[in-house]
Coordinates of N, CA and C in Angstrom, one line a residue:
M1 N 10.8 -17.4 -10.6 CA 9.9 -16.4 -11.2 C 8.5 -16.7 -10.6
I2 N 7.8 -15.6 -10.2 CA 6.4 -15.7 -9.6 C 5.4 -15.2 -10.6
A3 N 4.5 -16.0 -11.0 CA 3.5 -15.6 -12.0 C 2.2 -15.4 -11.2
V4 N 1.3 -14.4 -11.7 CA 0.0 -14.2 -11.1 C -1.0 -15.1 -11.8
A5 N -1.7 -15.8 -11.1 CA -2.6 -16.8 -11.7 C -3.7 -16.1 -12.4
Q6 N -4.1 -16.7 -13.6 CA -5.1 -16.0 -14.4 C -6.5 -15.9 -13.8
D7 N -6.9 -17.0 -13.1 CA -8.2 -16.9 -12.5 C -8.3 -15.9 -11.4
R8 N -7.2 -15.7 -10.6 CA -7.2 -14.7 -9.6 C -7.2 -13.3 -10.2
R9 N -6.4 -13.2 -11.4 CA -6.4 -11.9 -12.0 C -7.8 -11.4 -12.5
R10 N -8.6 -12.4 -13.0 CA -9.9 -12.0 -13.4 C -10.8 -11.5 -12.3
R11 N -10.8 -12.3 -11.1 CA -11.6 -11.8 -10.0 C -11.1 -10.6 -9.3
L12 N -9.8 -10.4 -9.4 CA -9.2 -9.2 -8.8 C -9.6 -7.9 -9.5
T13 N -9.9 -8.0 -10.8 CA -10.3 -6.9 -11.6 C -11.5 -6.2 -11.0
A14 N -12.4 -7.1 -10.5 CA -13.6 -6.6 -9.9 C -13.4 -6.2 -8.5
I15 N -12.6 -7.0 -7.8 CA -12.5 -6.8 -6.3 C -11.7 -5.6 -5.9
I16 N -10.4 -5.5 -6.5 CA -9.5 -4.5 -6.0 C -10.0 -3.1 -6.2
A17 N -10.7 -2.9 -7.4 CA -11.1 -1.5 -7.7 C -12.4 -1.1 -7.0
A18 N -13.0 -2.1 -6.3 CA -14.3 -1.8 -5.7 C -14.1 -0.9 -4.5
L19 N -15.1 0.0 -4.4 CA -15.1 1.0 -3.3 C -16.3 0.6 -2.4
V20 N -16.1 0.5 -1.1 CA -17.2 0.2 -0.2 C -17.8 1.6 0.1
V21 N -18.8 2.0 -0.6 CA -19.4 3.4 -0.4 C -20.6 3.3 0.5
G22 N -21.0 4.4 1.0 CA -22.1 4.5 1.9 C -21.8 5.3 3.1
G23 N -22.7 5.4 4.0 CA -22.5 6.2 5.1 C -22.2 5.6 6.4
G24 N -21.9 4.3 6.5 CA -21.8 3.7 7.8 C -20.7 2.8 8.1
L25 N -19.4 3.1 7.6 CA -18.3 2.3 8.0 C -17.7 2.8 9.3
A26 N -17.8 2.0 10.4 CA -17.3 2.4 11.7 C -15.8 2.3 11.7
A27 N -15.1 3.2 12.4 CA -13.7 3.2 12.5 C -13.3 3.8 13.8
C28 N -12.2 3.3 14.3 CA -11.6 3.7 15.6 C -10.8 4.9 15.3
A29 N -10.9 6.0 16.1 CA -10.2 7.2 15.9 C -9.3 7.5 17.1
T30 N -8.9 6.5 17.9 CA -8.1 6.8 19.0 C -6.7 6.5 18.7
G31 N -5.8 6.9 19.6 CA -4.3 6.7 19.4 C -3.6 7.9 18.9
P32 N -2.3 7.9 18.8 CA -1.5 9.1 18.5 C -1.7 9.6 17.1
D33 N -2.1 8.7 16.2 CA -2.2 9.1 14.8 C -3.6 9.5 14.3
A34 N -4.5 9.4 15.3 CA -5.9 9.6 15.0 C -6.2 11.0 14.4
A35 N -5.6 12.0 15.1 CA -5.8 13.4 14.7 C -4.6 13.8 13.8
D36 N -4.8 14.1 12.6 CA -3.7 14.4 11.7 C -3.6 15.9 11.6
P37 N -2.4 16.5 12.0 CA -2.3 18.0 11.9 C -2.1 18.5 10.6
N38 N -1.8 17.7 9.6 CA -1.5 18.2 8.2 C -2.2 17.5 7.2
P39 N -3.6 17.5 7.2 CA -4.3 16.8 6.1 C -4.0 17.5 4.7
V40 N -3.9 16.7 3.7 CA -3.7 17.2 2.3 C -5.1 17.5 1.7
S41 N -5.4 18.7 1.5 CA -6.8 19.1 1.1 C -6.9 19.3 -0.4
R42 N -5.8 19.2 -1.1 CA -5.9 19.4 -2.6 C -5.0 18.3 -3.2
F43 N -5.2 18.2 -4.5 CA -4.4 17.2 -5.3 C -2.9 17.7 -5.4
V44 N -2.0 16.8 -5.1 CA -0.6 17.2 -5.2 C 0.1 16.5 -6.4
E45 N 0.7 17.3 -7.2 CA 1.5 16.8 -8.3 C 3.0 16.7 -7.8
D46 N 3.6 15.5 -8.0 CA 4.9 15.2 -7.5 C 5.6 14.4 -8.5
S47 N 6.8 14.8 -8.9 CA 7.6 14.1 -10.0 C 8.0 12.7 -9.6
H48 N 7.9 12.4 -8.2 CA 8.3 11.1 -7.8 C 7.0 10.2 -7.8
L49 N 5.9 10.7 -8.1 CA 4.6 9.9 -8.0 C 4.1 9.8 -9.5
P50 N 3.4 8.6 -9.8 CA 2.8 8.5 -11.1 C 1.8 9.6 -11.3
P51 N 1.7 10.1 -12.6 CA 0.7 11.1 -12.8 C -0.7 10.7 -12.4
G52 N -1.4 11.6 -11.7 CA -2.7 11.3 -11.3 C -2.9 10.6 -10.0
F53 N -1.8 10.1 -9.4 CA -1.8 9.3 -8.2 C -1.3 10.1 -7.0
D54 N -2.2 10.3 -6.0 CA -1.8 11.0 -4.8 C -2.3 10.3 -3.6
T55 N -1.7 9.2 -3.3 CA -2.0 8.4 -2.1 C -0.9 8.4 -1.1
T56 N -1.2 8.6 0.2 CA -0.3 8.6 1.2 C -0.4 7.3 2.0
F57 N 0.6 6.9 2.8 CA 0.7 5.6 3.4 C 0.9 5.8 4.9
R58 N 0.1 5.0 5.7 CA 0.2 5.1 7.2 C 0.4 3.7 7.7
W59 N 1.4 3.5 8.6 CA 1.7 2.2 9.1 C 1.6 2.2 10.6
T60 N 1.0 1.1 11.1 CA 0.8 0.9 12.6 C 1.8 -0.2 13.0
A61 N 2.5 0.1 14.1 CA 3.4 -0.9 14.6 C 2.7 -1.9 15.4
T62 N 3.1 -3.2 15.3 CA 2.5 -4.3 16.0 C 3.6 -5.2 16.5
G63 N 3.3 -6.2 17.3 CA 4.3 -7.2 17.7 C 4.8 -8.0 16.5
V64 N 4.1 -8.0 15.4 CA 4.4 -8.7 14.2 C 5.5 -8.0 13.4
L65 N 5.4 -6.6 13.3 CA 6.3 -5.9 12.5 C 6.4 -4.4 13.0
D66 N 7.6 -4.0 13.2 CA 7.9 -2.6 13.6 C 8.3 -1.9 12.3
P67 N 7.5 -0.9 11.8 CA 7.7 -0.2 10.6 C 9.0 0.5 10.5
Q68 N 9.6 0.8 11.6 CA 10.9 1.5 11.6 C 12.1 0.7 11.8
S69 N 11.9 -0.6 11.9 CA 13.1 -1.6 12.0 C 13.6 -1.8 10.5
A70 N 14.7 -2.5 10.4 CA 15.3 -2.8 9.1 C 14.3 -3.6 8.3
E71 N 13.6 -4.6 8.9 CA 12.6 -5.4 8.2 C 11.4 -4.5 7.9
G72 N 11.0 -3.7 8.8 CA 9.9 -2.8 8.5 C 10.2 -1.8 7.4
T73 N 11.4 -1.3 7.3 CA 11.8 -0.5 6.2 C 11.7 -1.2 4.9
F74 N 12.1 -2.5 4.8 CA 12.0 -3.3 3.6 C 10.5 -3.5 3.2
V75 N 9.7 -3.9 4.1 CA 8.3 -4.2 3.9 C 7.6 -2.9 3.4
R76 N 7.8 -1.8 4.1 CA 7.2 -0.5 3.8 C 7.6 -0.1 2.4
A77 N 8.9 -0.1 2.1 CA 9.4 0.3 0.8 C 8.9 -0.5 -0.3
F78 N 8.8 -1.8 -0.2 CA 8.3 -2.7 -1.2 C 6.8 -2.5 -1.4
T79 N 6.1 -2.5 -0.4 CA 4.6 -2.4 -0.4 C 4.2 -1.1 -1.1
E80 N 4.8 0.0 -0.6 CA 4.5 1.3 -1.2 C 4.9 1.4 -2.6
S81 N 6.1 0.9 -2.9 CA 6.6 0.9 -4.3 C 5.6 0.2 -5.2
F82 N 5.1 -1.0 -4.8 CA 4.2 -1.7 -5.6 C 3.0 -0.9 -5.9
E83 N 2.4 -0.2 -5.0 CA 1.2 0.6 -5.2 C 1.5 1.7 -6.2
L84 N 2.7 2.4 -6.1 CA 3.1 3.4 -7.1 C 3.3 2.8 -8.5
A85 N 4.0 1.6 -8.5 CA 4.2 0.9 -9.8 C 2.9 0.5 -10.4
N86 N 2.0 0.0 -9.6 CA 0.7 -0.4 -10.1 C -0.1 0.8 -10.7
A87 N 0.0 1.9 -10.1 CA -0.7 3.1 -10.6 C -0.1 3.6 -11.8
G88 N 1.3 3.5 -11.9 CA 2.0 4.0 -13.1 C 2.2 3.0 -14.1
R89 N 1.8 1.7 -13.9 CA 1.8 0.6 -14.8 C 3.3 0.3 -15.2
S90 N 4.2 0.5 -14.3 CA 5.6 0.2 -14.6 C 6.4 0.2 -13.3
A91 N 7.3 -0.8 -13.2 CA 8.2 -0.9 -12.0 C 9.1 0.3 -11.8
R92 N 9.2 1.1 -12.8 CA 10.2 2.3 -12.7 C 9.6 3.3 -11.7
W93 N 8.3 3.2 -11.4 CA 7.8 4.2 -10.4 C 8.0 3.8 -8.9
G94 N 8.6 2.6 -8.7 CA 8.9 2.2 -7.4 C 10.1 3.0 -6.8
Y95 N 10.3 2.9 -5.6 CA 11.4 3.5 -4.9 C 12.8 3.0 -5.5
P96 N 13.9 3.8 -5.3 CA 15.2 3.3 -5.8 C 15.5 1.9 -5.2
G97 N 15.8 1.0 -6.1 CA 16.2 -0.4 -5.7 C 15.0 -1.3 -5.8
F98 N 13.8 -0.8 -6.1 CA 12.6 -1.7 -6.1 C 12.7 -2.8 -7.1
A99 N 13.1 -2.5 -8.3 CA 13.1 -3.6 -9.3 C 14.1 -4.7 -9.0
E100 N 15.2 -4.3 -8.4 CA 16.2 -5.3 -8.0 C 15.8 -6.1 -6.8
A101 N 14.9 -5.6 -6.0 CA 14.4 -6.3 -4.8 C 13.1 -7.1 -5.1
A102 N 12.7 -7.1 -6.3 CA 11.4 -7.7 -6.7 C 11.6 -8.9 -7.6
P103 N 10.6 -9.8 -7.7 CA 10.7 -10.9 -8.6 C 11.0 -10.5 -10.0
S104 N 11.6 -11.3 -10.9 CA 12.0 -10.9 -12.2 C 10.9 -10.5 -13.1
N105 N 9.6 -10.9 -12.8 CA 8.5 -10.6 -13.7 C 7.7 -9.4 -13.0
I106 N 8.4 -8.5 -12.4 CA 7.7 -7.5 -11.6 C 6.8 -6.6 -12.5
D107 N 7.3 -6.3 -13.7 CA 6.5 -5.5 -14.6 C 5.2 -6.1 -15.0
Q108 N 5.2 -7.4 -15.2 CA 3.9 -8.1 -15.4 C 3.0 -8.2 -14.2
M109 N 3.7 -8.3 -13.0 CA 2.9 -8.3 -11.8 C 2.2 -7.0 -11.5
V110 N 2.8 -5.9 -11.7 CA 2.2 -4.6 -11.4 C 1.1 -4.3 -12.4
T111 N 1.1 -4.8 -13.6 CA 0.1 -4.5 -14.5 C -1.1 -5.6 -14.5
A112 N -0.9 -6.6 -13.7 CA -1.9 -7.7 -13.6 C -3.1 -7.2 -12.7
Y113 N -2.8 -6.2 -11.9 CA -3.8 -5.7 -11.0 C -4.4 -4.4 -11.6
P114 N -5.7 -4.2 -11.5 CA -6.3 -3.0 -12.1 C -5.8 -1.7 -11.3
A115 N -5.8 -0.6 -12.1 CA -5.5 0.7 -11.5 C -6.7 1.7 -11.8
D116 N -6.9 2.6 -10.8 CA -8.0 3.5 -11.0 C -7.6 4.9 -11.6
V117 N -6.3 5.1 -11.9 CA -5.8 6.4 -12.4 C -5.5 6.3 -13.8
S118 N -5.6 7.4 -14.5 CA -5.3 7.5 -15.9 C -5.0 9.0 -16.2
A119 N -4.8 9.3 -17.5 CA -4.6 10.7 -17.8 C -5.8 11.6 -17.5
S120 N -7.0 11.0 -17.4 CA -8.2 11.8 -17.2 C -8.8 11.5 -15.9
E121 N -8.3 10.5 -15.1 CA -8.9 10.1 -13.9 C -7.9 10.1 -12.8
R122 N -8.0 11.0 -11.8 CA -7.0 11.2 -10.8 C -7.5 10.5 -9.5
E123 N -6.6 10.2 -8.6 CA -6.9 9.6 -7.3 C -6.2 10.2 -6.2
V124 N -7.0 10.5 -5.1 CA -6.4 11.0 -3.9 C -6.9 10.1 -2.7
G125 N -6.0 9.8 -1.8 CA -6.5 8.9 -0.7 C -5.4 8.6 0.3
T126 N -5.7 7.7 1.2 CA -4.7 7.2 2.2 C -4.9 5.7 2.3
A127 N -3.8 5.0 2.3 CA -3.8 3.6 2.6 C -3.2 3.3 4.0
F128 N -3.9 2.4 4.7 CA -3.4 2.0 6.0 C -2.9 0.6 6.0
Y129 N -1.8 0.4 6.6 CA -1.2 -1.0 6.7 C -0.9 -1.4 8.1
R130 N -1.2 -2.6 8.4 CA -1.0 -3.2 9.8 C -0.6 -4.7 9.6
A131 N 0.5 -5.1 10.2 CA 0.9 -6.5 10.1 C 0.0 -7.4 10.9
L132 N -0.6 -8.5 10.3 CA -1.5 -9.4 11.0 C -0.8 -10.6 11.6
R133 N 0.0 -11.2 10.8 CA 0.7 -12.4 11.3 C 2.0 -12.7 10.5
R134 N 2.8 -13.6 10.9 CA 4.0 -13.9 10.1 C 4.4 -15.4 10.3
V135 N 5.1 -15.9 9.4 CA 5.7 -17.2 9.4 C 7.2 -17.1 9.2
D136 N 8.1 -17.5 10.1 CA 9.5 -17.4 9.9 C 10.2 -18.7 9.7
D137 N 11.2 -18.7 8.9 CA 12.1 -19.8 8.7 C 13.5 -19.3 8.6
N138 N 14.5 -20.1 8.4 CA 15.9 -19.8 8.3 C 16.1 -18.9 7.1
G139 N 16.4 -17.6 7.3 CA 16.6 -16.6 6.2 C 15.4 -16.2 5.4
W140 N 14.2 -16.6 5.9 CA 13.0 -16.4 5.1 C 11.9 -16.0 6.0
A141 N 11.0 -15.2 5.5 CA 9.8 -14.8 6.3 C 8.6 -14.5 5.4
R142 N 7.4 -14.9 5.8 CA 6.2 -14.5 5.1 C 5.4 -13.6 6.1
I143 N 5.1 -12.4 5.7 CA 4.4 -11.5 6.5 C 3.0 -11.2 5.9
V144 N 2.0 -11.3 6.6 CA 0.6 -11.0 6.1 C 0.2 -9.7 6.7
L145 N -0.1 -8.7 5.8 CA -0.5 -7.4 6.2 C -2.0 -7.2 6.0
C146 N -2.6 -6.3 6.7 CA -4.0 -5.9 6.4 C -3.9 -4.5 5.8
R147 N -4.6 -4.4 4.7 CA -4.7 -3.1 4.0 C -6.1 -2.5 4.1
H148 N -6.2 -1.3 4.6 CA -7.4 -0.6 4.5 C -7.2 0.8 3.8
G149 N -8.2 1.5 3.5 CA -8.0 2.8 2.8 C -9.2 3.4 2.4
Y150 N -9.1 4.7 2.0 CA -10.2 5.4 1.4 C -9.6 6.2 0.2
R151 N -10.4 6.6 -0.7 CA -9.9 7.3 -1.9 C -11.0 8.1 -2.5
S152 N -10.6 9.2 -3.2 CA -11.5 10.0 -4.1 C -10.9 9.8 -5.5
V153 N -11.8 9.4 -6.4 CA -11.4 9.3 -7.8 C -12.2 10.3 -8.7
Q154 N -11.4 11.0 -9.5 CA -12.0 12.1 -10.3 C -12.4 11.5 -11.7
R155 N -13.6 11.7 -12.1 CA -14.0 11.4 -13.4 C -15.0 12.5 -13.9
D156 N -14.6 13.0 -15.1 CA -15.4 14.1 -15.7 C -15.6 15.3 -14.8
G157 N -14.6 15.6 -14.0 CA -14.6 16.8 -13.2 C -15.2 16.6 -11.8
A158 N -15.8 15.4 -11.6 CA -16.5 15.2 -10.3 C -15.7 14.1 -9.5
W159 N -15.8 14.1 -8.2 CA -15.0 13.2 -7.3 C -16.0 12.2 -6.7
T160 N -15.7 10.9 -6.9 CA -16.4 9.8 -6.3 C -15.6 9.4 -5.1
V161 N -16.2 9.3 -3.9 CA -15.5 9.1 -2.7 C -15.9 7.7 -2.1
G162 N -15.0 7.0 -1.5 CA -15.4 5.7 -0.8 C -14.3 5.0 -0.1
F163 N -14.6 4.0 0.6 CA -13.6 3.1 1.3 C -13.1 2.0 0.4
D164 N -11.9 1.7 0.5 CA -11.4 0.5 -0.2 C -11.8 -0.8 0.5
T165 N -11.9 -1.9 -0.2 CA -12.2 -3.1 0.4 C -11.1 -3.6 1.3
P166 N -11.3 -3.9 2.6 CA -10.1 -4.4 3.4 C -9.7 -5.7 2.8
R167 N -8.3 -5.9 2.9 CA -7.8 -7.2 2.3 C -6.5 -7.5 2.9
P168 N -6.1 -8.8 2.9 CA -4.8 -9.2 3.2 C -3.8 -9.0 2.1
V169 N -2.6 -8.6 2.4 CA -1.5 -8.5 1.4 C -0.4 -9.4 2.0
E170 N 0.2 -10.3 1.1 CA 1.2 -11.2 1.6 C 2.5 -10.9 0.9
I171 N 3.6 -10.9 1.7 CA 4.9 -10.7 1.1 C 5.9 -11.7 1.7
D172 N 6.7 -12.4 0.8 CA 7.7 -13.3 1.2 C 9.1 -12.6 1.1
I173 N 9.8 -12.6 2.2 CA 11.1 -11.9 2.2 C 12.3 -12.9 2.3
R174 N 13.3 -12.7 1.5 CA 14.5 -13.5 1.6 C 15.6 -12.5 2.1
R175 N 16.2 -12.9 3.3 CA 17.2 -12.0 3.9 C 18.6 -12.5 3.5
V176 N 19.1 -11.8 2.5 CA 20.4 -12.1 2.0 C 21.2 -10.8 1.9
G177 N 22.5 -10.9 1.9 CA 23.3 -9.6 1.7 C 23.2 -8.7 2.9
H178 N 23.5 -7.4 2.7 CA 23.4 -6.5 3.9 C 22.0 -6.1 4.2
D179 N 21.8 -5.7 5.4 CA 20.4 -5.4 5.9 C 19.9 -4.1 5.3
P180 N 18.6 -3.9 5.2 CA 18.1 -2.6 4.8 C 18.4 -1.6 5.8
A181 N 18.2 -0.3 5.4 CA 18.4 0.8 6.3 C 17.4 0.8 7.5
V182 N 17.8 1.2 8.6 CA 16.8 1.4 9.7 C 16.3 2.9 9.5
A183 N 15.1 3.0 9.0 CA 14.6 4.3 8.6 C 14.0 5.0 9.8
S184 N 14.5 6.2 10.1 CA 13.9 7.0 11.2 C 12.7 7.7 10.6
R185 N 11.8 8.1 11.6 CA 10.6 8.8 11.2 C 11.0 10.1 10.5
G186 N 10.2 10.5 9.4 CA 10.6 11.7 8.7 C 9.3 12.2 8.0
G187 N 9.5 13.4 7.5 CA 8.4 14.1 6.8 C 8.3 13.9 5.3
E188 N 9.2 13.1 4.8 CA 9.2 12.9 3.3 C 8.2 11.8 2.9
R189 N 7.6 11.9 1.7 CA 6.7 10.9 1.3 C 7.4 9.7 0.7
T190 N 8.6 9.9 0.2 CA 9.4 8.8 -0.4 C 10.8 8.9 0.0
P191 N 11.5 7.7 0.1 CA 12.9 7.8 0.5 C 13.8 8.3 -0.7
G192 N 14.9 9.0 -0.3 CA 15.7 9.6 -1.4 C 16.7 8.7 -1.9
S193 N 16.9 7.5 -1.4 CA 17.9 6.5 -1.9 C 17.4 5.1 -1.6
D194 N 18.2 4.2 -2.1 CA 17.8 2.7 -2.0 C 17.9 2.3 -0.5
V195 N 16.7 1.8 0.0 CA 16.6 1.4 1.4 C 16.4 -0.1 1.5
F196 N 16.5 -0.8 0.4 CA 16.2 -2.3 0.4 C 17.3 -3.2 0.9
G197 N 18.5 -2.6 0.9 CA 19.7 -3.5 1.3 C 19.8 -4.6 0.2
G198 N 20.3 -5.8 0.7 CA 20.5 -6.9 -0.2 C 19.3 -7.8 -0.2
W199 N 18.3 -7.5 0.5 CA 17.1 -8.4 0.6 C 16.3 -8.4 -0.7
F200 N 15.5 -9.4 -0.9 CA 14.6 -9.4 -2.0 C 13.3 -10.1 -1.7
T201 N 12.3 -9.9 -2.5 CA 10.9 -10.5 -2.3 C 10.8 -11.6 -3.3
S202 N 10.5 -12.8 -2.9 CA 10.3 -14.0 -3.8 C 8.8 -14.2 -4.2
R203 N 7.9 -13.6 -3.4 CA 6.5 -13.7 -3.7 C 5.8 -12.5 -3.1
Y204 N 4.8 -12.0 -3.9 CA 4.0 -10.9 -3.4 C 2.6 -11.0 -3.9
D205 N 1.6 -11.0 -3.0 CA 0.2 -11.0 -3.4 C -0.5 -9.8 -2.9
F206 N -0.8 -8.9 -3.8 CA -1.3 -7.6 -3.5 C -2.8 -7.6 -3.0
A207 N -3.4 -8.7 -3.2 CA -4.8 -8.9 -2.8 C -5.1 -10.4 -2.6
A208 N -4.8 -10.9 -1.4 CA -5.0 -12.3 -1.1 C -6.5 -12.6 -0.8
L209 N -7.3 -12.4 -1.8 CA -8.8 -12.6 -1.6 C -9.2 -13.8 -2.3
Y210 N -10.2 -14.5 -1.7 CA -10.7 -15.8 -2.2 C -12.2 -15.8 -2.1
P211 N -12.9 -16.5 -3.0 CA -14.4 -16.6 -3.0 C -14.9 -17.0 -1.6
T212 N -14.2 -18.0 -1.0 CA -14.6 -18.4 0.4 C -13.6 -17.6 1.3
P213 N -14.1 -16.7 2.1 CA -13.2 -15.8 2.9 C -12.3 -16.7 3.8
T214 N -11.0 -16.4 3.8 CA -10.1 -17.0 4.7 C -10.1 -16.4 6.1
A215 N -9.4 -17.0 7.0 CA -9.3 -16.4 8.4 C -8.6 -15.0 8.3
D216 N -7.6 -14.9 7.4 CA -6.9 -13.6 7.2 C -7.9 -12.6 6.7
Q217 N -8.7 -12.9 5.7 CA -9.7 -12.0 5.2 C -10.6 -11.5 6.3
K218 N -11.1 -12.4 7.0 CA -12.1 -12.1 8.1 C -11.4 -11.2 9.2
A219 N -10.1 -11.5 9.5 CA -9.4 -10.7 10.5 C -9.2 -9.3 10.0
C220 N -8.8 -9.2 8.8 CA -8.6 -7.8 8.2 C -9.9 -7.0 8.1
A221 N -11.0 -7.7 7.7 CA -12.3 -7.0 7.7 C -12.7 -6.5 9.0
A222 N -12.3 -7.2 10.1 CA -12.8 -6.8 11.4 C -12.0 -5.7 12.0
M223 N -10.8 -5.3 11.4 CA -10.0 -4.3 11.9 C -10.5 -2.9 11.5
T224 N -10.3 -1.9 12.3 CA -10.6 -0.5 12.0 C -9.4 0.3 12.4
P225 N -8.6 0.7 11.4 CA -7.3 1.4 11.7 C -7.6 2.8 12.3
A226 N -6.7 3.2 13.2 CA -6.7 4.5 13.7 C -6.6 5.6 12.6
G227 N -7.4 6.6 12.6 CA -7.3 7.6 11.6 C -8.3 7.4 10.5
M228 N -8.8 6.2 10.3 CA -9.8 6.0 9.2 C -11.1 6.8 9.5
P229 N -11.5 7.6 8.5 CA -12.8 8.4 8.7 C -13.9 7.4 9.0
R230 N -14.8 7.9 9.9 CA -16.0 7.2 10.3 C -17.0 7.2 9.2
W231 N -17.0 8.3 8.4 CA -18.0 8.5 7.4 C -17.4 9.2 6.2
L232 N -17.8 8.9 5.0 CA -17.4 9.7 3.8 C -18.6 9.9 2.9
P233 N -18.6 11.1 2.2 CA -19.7 11.3 1.3 C -19.5 10.4 0.1
M234 N -20.5 10.1 -0.6 CA -20.4 9.3 -1.9 C -19.8 10.1 -3.0
A235 N -20.0 11.4 -3.0 CA -19.4 12.3 -4.0 C -19.2 13.6 -3.4
D236 N -18.3 14.4 -4.0 CA -18.0 15.7 -3.5 C -17.4 16.5 -4.7
A237 N -17.3 17.9 -4.5 CA -16.8 18.7 -5.5 C -15.2 18.7 -5.4
E238 N -14.7 18.3 -4.2 CA -13.3 18.2 -4.0 C -12.9 16.8 -3.5
P239 N -11.7 16.4 -3.6 CA -11.3 15.1 -3.0 C -11.3 15.2 -1.5
W240 N -11.6 14.1 -0.9 CA -11.6 14.0 0.6 C -10.1 14.1 1.0
P241 N -9.7 14.9 2.0 CA -8.3 15.1 2.3 C -7.6 13.8 2.7
S242 N -6.5 13.6 2.2 CA -5.6 12.5 2.6 C -4.9 12.9 3.9
L243 N -4.3 11.9 4.6 CA -3.5 12.2 5.8 C -2.1 12.2 5.5
S244 N -1.3 12.8 6.3 CA 0.1 12.9 6.1 C 0.7 11.5 6.3
P245 N 1.9 11.2 5.6 CA 2.5 9.8 5.8 C 2.9 9.6 7.2
S246 N 2.8 8.3 7.7 CA 3.3 7.9 9.0 C 3.8 6.5 9.0
P247 N 5.1 6.3 9.4 CA 6.0 7.2 10.0 C 6.7 8.1 9.0
G248 N 6.4 8.0 7.7 CA 7.1 8.8 6.7 C 8.5 8.4 6.5
W249 N 9.2 9.1 5.7 CA 10.6 8.8 5.3 C 11.6 9.9 5.7
S250 N 12.7 9.5 6.1 CA 13.8 10.5 6.4 C 14.5 10.9 5.1
S251 N 15.0 12.1 5.1 CA 15.8 12.5 3.9 C 17.1 11.8 3.9
Y252 N 17.5 11.2 5.0 CA 18.8 10.5 5.1 C 18.5 9.1 5.7
P253 N 18.0 8.2 4.9 CA 17.7 6.8 5.4 C 18.9 6.2 6.1
G254 N 18.7 5.6 7.2 CA 19.7 5.0 8.0 C 20.4 5.9 9.0
A255 N 20.1 7.2 9.0 CA 20.6 8.1 9.9 C 19.8 8.0 11.2
A256 N 20.5 8.2 12.4 CA 19.8 8.1 13.7 C 19.0 9.3 13.9

């Protein structure tokens, strides 16, 4: 069983919810995913998403992790599920099979991190993930991801817009049982069935941030993912459009 340390929980309350607002965050807009043909310009209500939560996910392939491999499918499914469960304050909002692939105290884990959505506060945005490094052992792997993002949060009818604080996310994977599905690129926001296989996560740190920045924190802060806006207004009458999921999910996980 993996418990979230109390001291980290206290400092994460301030750190995770922080938005880096202002007019000058530089971002690279080159590459195939830079221009999104289908931005989401309005809030989307979806029965598969927690009420008030409308965040899309975009993954960049690196030599550390291929998002469309079996391992990439597992990492994507767990990471995205955790964000949905965090927003909904329950593991039941994760993708099919999430609770079985998670540590036994997953409900406590997802509520230990603050969430910005509620019945009266909605959130629209896009999260960007890119694998930074990994450590492999027999049947086990730790993968460090870099998370970037931007979001619009609605309060009292107005939208506050800003960038999320870049941060490392750490996931420990245990490869047991049958392999996860090899998910082909698709237009769905969520998988329609269990894609976790027999693998499970023994440890997950949604925000590996420390008072003295680590090498991982510095490396993530130095990254500028493709597709990230160069500038955002601090406030707007409408949410800033989110980007379509990439690579997204197939309606038939595991199909070629």
